[in-house]
mmCIF file of C-alpha atoms in Angstrom:
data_model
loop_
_atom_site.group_PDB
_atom_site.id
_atom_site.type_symbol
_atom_site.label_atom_id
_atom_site.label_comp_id
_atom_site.label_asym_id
_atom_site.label_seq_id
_atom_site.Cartn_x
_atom_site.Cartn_y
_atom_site.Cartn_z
ATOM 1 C CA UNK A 1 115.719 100.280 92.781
ATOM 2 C CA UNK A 2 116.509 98.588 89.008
ATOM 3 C CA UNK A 3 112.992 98.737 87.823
ATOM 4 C CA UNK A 4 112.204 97.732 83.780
ATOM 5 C CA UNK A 5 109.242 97.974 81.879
ATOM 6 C CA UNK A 6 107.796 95.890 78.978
ATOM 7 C CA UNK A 7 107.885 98.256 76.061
ATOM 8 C CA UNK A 8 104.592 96.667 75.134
ATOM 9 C CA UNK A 9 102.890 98.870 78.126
ATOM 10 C CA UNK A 10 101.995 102.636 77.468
ATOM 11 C CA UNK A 11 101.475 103.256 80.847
ATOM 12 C CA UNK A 12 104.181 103.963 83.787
ATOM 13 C CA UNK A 13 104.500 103.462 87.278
ATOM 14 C CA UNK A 14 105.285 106.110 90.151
ATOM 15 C CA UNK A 15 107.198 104.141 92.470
ATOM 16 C CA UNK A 16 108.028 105.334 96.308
ATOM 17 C CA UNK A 17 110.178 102.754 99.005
ATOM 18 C CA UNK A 18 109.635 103.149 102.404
ATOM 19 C CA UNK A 19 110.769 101.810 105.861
ATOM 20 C CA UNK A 20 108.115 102.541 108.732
ATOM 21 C CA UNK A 21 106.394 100.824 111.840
ATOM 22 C CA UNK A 22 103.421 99.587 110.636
ATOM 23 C CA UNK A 23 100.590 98.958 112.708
ATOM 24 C CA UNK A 24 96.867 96.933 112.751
ATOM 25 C CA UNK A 25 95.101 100.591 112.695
ATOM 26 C CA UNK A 26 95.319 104.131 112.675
ATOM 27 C CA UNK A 27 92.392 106.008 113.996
ATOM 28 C CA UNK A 28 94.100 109.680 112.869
ATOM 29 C CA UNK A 29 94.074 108.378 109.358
ATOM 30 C CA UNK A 30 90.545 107.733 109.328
ATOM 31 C CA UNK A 31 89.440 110.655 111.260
ATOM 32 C CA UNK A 32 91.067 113.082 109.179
ATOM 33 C CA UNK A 33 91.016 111.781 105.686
ATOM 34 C CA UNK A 34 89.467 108.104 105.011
ATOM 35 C CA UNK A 35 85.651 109.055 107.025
ATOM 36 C CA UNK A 36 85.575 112.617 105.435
ATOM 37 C CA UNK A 37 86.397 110.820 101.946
ATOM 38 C CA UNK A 38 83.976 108.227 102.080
ATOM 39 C CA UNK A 39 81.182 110.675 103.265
ATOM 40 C CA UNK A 40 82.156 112.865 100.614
ATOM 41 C CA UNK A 41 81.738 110.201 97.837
ATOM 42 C CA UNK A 42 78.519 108.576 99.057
ATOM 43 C CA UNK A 43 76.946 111.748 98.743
ATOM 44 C CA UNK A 44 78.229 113.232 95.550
ATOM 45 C CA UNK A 45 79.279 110.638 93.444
ATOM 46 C CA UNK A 46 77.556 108.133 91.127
ATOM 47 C CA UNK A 47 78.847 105.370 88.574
ATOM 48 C CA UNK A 48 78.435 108.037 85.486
ATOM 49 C CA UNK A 49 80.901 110.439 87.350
ATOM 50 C CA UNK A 50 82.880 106.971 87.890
ATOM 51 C CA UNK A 51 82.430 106.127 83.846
ATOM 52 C CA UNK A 52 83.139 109.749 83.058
ATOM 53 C CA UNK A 53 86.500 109.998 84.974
ATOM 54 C CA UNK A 54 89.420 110.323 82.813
ATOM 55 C CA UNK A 55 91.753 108.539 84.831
ATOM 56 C CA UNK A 56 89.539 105.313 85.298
ATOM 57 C CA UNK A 57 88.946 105.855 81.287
ATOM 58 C CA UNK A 58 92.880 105.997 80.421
ATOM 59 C CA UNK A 59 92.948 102.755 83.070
ATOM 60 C CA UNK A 60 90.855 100.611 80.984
ATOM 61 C CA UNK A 61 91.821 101.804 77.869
ATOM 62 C CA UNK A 62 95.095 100.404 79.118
ATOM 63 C CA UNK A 63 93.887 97.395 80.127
ATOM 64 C CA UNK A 64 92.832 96.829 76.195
ATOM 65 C CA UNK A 65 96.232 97.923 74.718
ATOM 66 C CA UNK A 66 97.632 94.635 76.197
ATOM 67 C CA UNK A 67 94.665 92.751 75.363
ATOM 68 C CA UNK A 68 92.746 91.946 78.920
ATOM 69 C CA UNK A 69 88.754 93.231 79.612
ATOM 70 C CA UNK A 70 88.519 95.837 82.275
ATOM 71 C CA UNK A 71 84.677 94.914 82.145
ATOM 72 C CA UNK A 72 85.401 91.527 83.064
ATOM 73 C CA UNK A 73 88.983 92.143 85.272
ATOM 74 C CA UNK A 74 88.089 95.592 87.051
ATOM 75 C CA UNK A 75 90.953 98.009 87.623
ATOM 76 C CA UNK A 76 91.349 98.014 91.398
ATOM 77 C CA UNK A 77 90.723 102.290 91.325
ATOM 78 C CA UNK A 78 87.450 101.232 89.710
ATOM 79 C CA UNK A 79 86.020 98.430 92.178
ATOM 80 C CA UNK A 80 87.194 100.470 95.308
ATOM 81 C CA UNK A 81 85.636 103.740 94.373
ATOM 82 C CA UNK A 82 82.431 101.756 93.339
ATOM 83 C CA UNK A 83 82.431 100.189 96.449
ATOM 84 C CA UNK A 84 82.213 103.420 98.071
ATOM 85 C CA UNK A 85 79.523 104.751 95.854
ATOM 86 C CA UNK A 86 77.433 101.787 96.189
ATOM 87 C CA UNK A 87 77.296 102.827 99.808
ATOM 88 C CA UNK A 88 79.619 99.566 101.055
ATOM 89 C CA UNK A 89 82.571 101.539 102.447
ATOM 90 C CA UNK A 90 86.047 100.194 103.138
ATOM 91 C CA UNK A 91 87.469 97.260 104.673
ATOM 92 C CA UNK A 92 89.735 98.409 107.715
ATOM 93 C CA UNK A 93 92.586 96.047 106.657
ATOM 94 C CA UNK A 94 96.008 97.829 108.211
ATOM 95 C CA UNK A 95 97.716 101.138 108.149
ATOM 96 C CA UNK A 96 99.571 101.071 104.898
ATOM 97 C CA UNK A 97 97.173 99.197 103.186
ATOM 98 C CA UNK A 98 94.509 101.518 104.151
ATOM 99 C CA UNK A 99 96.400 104.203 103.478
ATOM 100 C CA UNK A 100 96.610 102.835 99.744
ATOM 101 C CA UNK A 101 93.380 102.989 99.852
ATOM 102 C CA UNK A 102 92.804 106.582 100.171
ATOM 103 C CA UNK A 103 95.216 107.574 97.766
ATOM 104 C CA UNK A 104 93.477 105.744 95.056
ATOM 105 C CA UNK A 105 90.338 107.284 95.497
ATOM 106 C CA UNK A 106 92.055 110.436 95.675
ATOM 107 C CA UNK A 107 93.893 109.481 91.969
ATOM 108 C CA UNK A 108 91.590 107.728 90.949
ATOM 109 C CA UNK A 109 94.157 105.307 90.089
ATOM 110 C CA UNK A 110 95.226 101.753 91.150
ATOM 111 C CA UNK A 111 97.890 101.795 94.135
ATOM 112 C CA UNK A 112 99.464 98.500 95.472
ATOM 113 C CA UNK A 113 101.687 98.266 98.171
ATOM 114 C CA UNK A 114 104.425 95.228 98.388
ATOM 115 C CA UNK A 115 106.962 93.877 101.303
ATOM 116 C CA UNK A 116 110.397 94.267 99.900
ATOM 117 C CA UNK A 117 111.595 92.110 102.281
ATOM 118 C CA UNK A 118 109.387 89.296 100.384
ATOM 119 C CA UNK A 119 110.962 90.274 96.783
ATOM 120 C CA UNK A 120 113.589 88.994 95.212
ATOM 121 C CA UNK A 121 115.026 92.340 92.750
ATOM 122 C CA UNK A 122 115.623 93.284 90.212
ATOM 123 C CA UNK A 123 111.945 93.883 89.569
ATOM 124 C CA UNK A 124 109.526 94.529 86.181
ATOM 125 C CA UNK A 125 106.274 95.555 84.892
ATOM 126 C CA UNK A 126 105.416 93.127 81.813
ATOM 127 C CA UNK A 127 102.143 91.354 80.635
ATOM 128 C CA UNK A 128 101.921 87.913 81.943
ATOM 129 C CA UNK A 129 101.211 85.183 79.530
ATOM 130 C CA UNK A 130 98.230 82.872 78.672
ATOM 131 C CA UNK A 131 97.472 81.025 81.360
ATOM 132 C CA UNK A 132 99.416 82.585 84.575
ATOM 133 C CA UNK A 133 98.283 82.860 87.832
ATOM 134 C CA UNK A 134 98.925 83.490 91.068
ATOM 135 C CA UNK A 135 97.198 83.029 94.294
ATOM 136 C CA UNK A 136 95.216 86.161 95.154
ATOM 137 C CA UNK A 137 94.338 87.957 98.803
ATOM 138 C CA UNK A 138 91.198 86.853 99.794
ATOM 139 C CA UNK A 139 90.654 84.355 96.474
ATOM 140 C CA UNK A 140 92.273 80.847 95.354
ATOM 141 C CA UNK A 141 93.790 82.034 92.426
ATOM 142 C CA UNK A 142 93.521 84.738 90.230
ATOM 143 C CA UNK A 143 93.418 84.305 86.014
ATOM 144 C CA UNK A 144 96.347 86.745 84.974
ATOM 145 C CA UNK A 145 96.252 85.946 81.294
ATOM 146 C CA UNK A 146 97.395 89.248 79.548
ATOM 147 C CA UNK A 147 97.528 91.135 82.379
ATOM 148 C CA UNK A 148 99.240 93.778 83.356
ATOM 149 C CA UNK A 149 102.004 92.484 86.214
ATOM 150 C CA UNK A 150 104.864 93.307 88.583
ATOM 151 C CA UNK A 151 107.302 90.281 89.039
ATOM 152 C CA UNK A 152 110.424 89.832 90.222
ATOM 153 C CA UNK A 153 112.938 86.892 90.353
ATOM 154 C CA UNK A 154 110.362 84.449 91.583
ATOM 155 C CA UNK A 155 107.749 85.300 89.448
ATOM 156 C CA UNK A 156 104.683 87.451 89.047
ATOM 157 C CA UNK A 157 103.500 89.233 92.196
ATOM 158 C CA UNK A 158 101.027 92.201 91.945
ATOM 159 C CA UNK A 159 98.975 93.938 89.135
ATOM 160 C CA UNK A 160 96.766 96.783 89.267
ATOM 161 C CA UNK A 161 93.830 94.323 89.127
ATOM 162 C CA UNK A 162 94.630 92.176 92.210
ATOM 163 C CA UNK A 163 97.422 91.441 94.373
ATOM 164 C CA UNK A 164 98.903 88.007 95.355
ATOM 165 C CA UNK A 165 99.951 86.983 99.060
ATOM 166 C CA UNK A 166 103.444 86.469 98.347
ATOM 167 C CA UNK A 167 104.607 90.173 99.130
ATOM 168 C CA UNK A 168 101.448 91.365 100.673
ATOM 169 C CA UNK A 169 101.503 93.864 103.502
ATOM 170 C CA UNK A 170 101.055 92.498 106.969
ATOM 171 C CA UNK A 171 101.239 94.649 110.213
ATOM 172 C CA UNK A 172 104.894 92.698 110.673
ATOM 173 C CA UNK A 173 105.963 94.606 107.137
ATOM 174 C CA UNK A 174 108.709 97.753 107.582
ATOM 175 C CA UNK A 175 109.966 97.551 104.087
ATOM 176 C CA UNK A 176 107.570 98.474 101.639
ATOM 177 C CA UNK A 177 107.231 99.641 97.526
ATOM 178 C CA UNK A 178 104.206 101.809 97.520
ATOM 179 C CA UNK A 179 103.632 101.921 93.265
ATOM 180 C CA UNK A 180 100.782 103.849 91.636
ATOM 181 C CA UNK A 181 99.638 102.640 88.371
ATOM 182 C CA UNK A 182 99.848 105.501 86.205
ATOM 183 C CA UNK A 183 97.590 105.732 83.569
ATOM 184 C CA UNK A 184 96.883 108.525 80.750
ATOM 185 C CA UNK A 185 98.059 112.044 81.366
ATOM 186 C CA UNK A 186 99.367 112.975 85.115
ATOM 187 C CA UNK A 187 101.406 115.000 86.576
ATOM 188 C CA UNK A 188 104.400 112.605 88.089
ATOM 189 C CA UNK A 189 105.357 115.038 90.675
ATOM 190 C CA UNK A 190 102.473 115.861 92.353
ATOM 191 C CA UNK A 191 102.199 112.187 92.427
ATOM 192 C CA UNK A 192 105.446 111.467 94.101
ATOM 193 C CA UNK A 193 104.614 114.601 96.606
ATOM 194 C CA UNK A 194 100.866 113.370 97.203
ATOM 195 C CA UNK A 195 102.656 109.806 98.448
ATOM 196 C CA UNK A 196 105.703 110.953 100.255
ATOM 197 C CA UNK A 197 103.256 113.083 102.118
ATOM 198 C CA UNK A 198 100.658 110.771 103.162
ATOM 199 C CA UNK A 199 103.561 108.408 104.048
ATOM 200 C CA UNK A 200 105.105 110.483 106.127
ATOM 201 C CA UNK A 201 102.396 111.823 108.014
ATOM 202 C CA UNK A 202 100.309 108.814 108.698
ATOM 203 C CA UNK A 203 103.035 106.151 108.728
ATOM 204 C CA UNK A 204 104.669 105.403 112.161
ATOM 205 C CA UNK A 205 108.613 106.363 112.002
ATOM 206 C CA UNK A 206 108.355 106.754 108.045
ATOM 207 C CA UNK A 207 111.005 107.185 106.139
ATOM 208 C CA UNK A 208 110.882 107.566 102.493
ATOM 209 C CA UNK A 209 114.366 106.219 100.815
ATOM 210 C CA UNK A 210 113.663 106.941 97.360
ATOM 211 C CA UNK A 211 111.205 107.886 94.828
ATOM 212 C CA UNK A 212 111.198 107.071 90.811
ATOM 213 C CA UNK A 213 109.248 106.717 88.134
ATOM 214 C CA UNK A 214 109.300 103.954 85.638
ATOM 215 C CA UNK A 215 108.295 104.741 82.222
ATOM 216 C CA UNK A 216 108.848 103.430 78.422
#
């Protein structure tokens, strides 16, 4: 996958691609790791262990290299594990897309997932500029002034922030780019193993056709 990166960005992205059956739900996924999770953080974590976290620290300290407020434009890592803390769970959305969702609160990093099948390659990771947007899930349009973007030969089509509905995962989608936002100091392989594994074991008929990470 020809993947480039704005040399404006210190951070990197661990990229996985993926074909699979996707499906509206997956009630092994939340037995056995999304229920246990949330449970776990309602009951031990707070928004100083949130604050405190390195990762969401190196996220928004990311955020302000390229000039956008993660006060005012949360990292998604930071509004989904505050979600959870708050005591609000999880939106049951679809299999992949829930399954994003548990990997960032594992990482404690943002995760988007996109439909290949929607993009238009070769794709890159740049800053967008003033006054970009792009219609969000779930809002009208979303302000993506310095922000930190994926876009491809159309245009501008995820960040770490929010997502747009042009290559958003539906439970028709069975090409997919899982990408983790990566942040400060992580290991890229455990990463890349974390992913495969979770795709491969909750994913129907997964198969994961490459792995890579993009970095300055």
């Amino acid at each position: 996958m020809e993947f480039s990166l704005n040399p404006l960005i210190d951070s990197s992205l661990v990229v996985t691609e993926i074909t699979f059956k996707n499906a509206a739900h997956s009630d092994q996924l939340w037995a056995e790791r999304l229920n246990p999770l949330i449970d776990h953080i309602e009951a031990t974590d707070t928004l100083a262990t949130l604050n405190a976290n390195p990762a969401i620290q190196a996220t928004k300290a990311g955020y302000k290299h390229v000039g956008k407020d993660p006060s005012r434009y949360r990292p998604a890592s930071d509004s989904l594990w505050r979600r959870v803390i708050k005591g609000k769970g999880l939106y049951q959305v679809n299999n992949l897309v829930d399954l994003n969702n548990d990997l960032s609160l594992r990482l404690h990093l943002p995760l988007g997932s996109y439909d290949l099948d929607q993009l238009q390659p070769p794709l890159s990771y740049t800053v967008a500029p003033a006054g970009a947007t792009y219609p969000g899930i779930g809002k009208a349009a979303i302000d993506l002034t310095n922000s930190l973007v994926l876009a491809d030969q159309i245009g501008f089509f995820g960040s770490p922030t929010a997502d747009s509905t042009r290559a958003m995962i539906t439970p028709a989608t069975t090409h997919a780019l899982v990408v983790v936002y990566a942040f400060g100091s992580y290991d890229a392989a455990k990463v890349q193993s974390m992913v495969k594994t979770a795709c491969l074991t909750y994913l129907t008929d997964c198969t994961v056709l490459q792995q890579q990470v993009v970095t300055a």
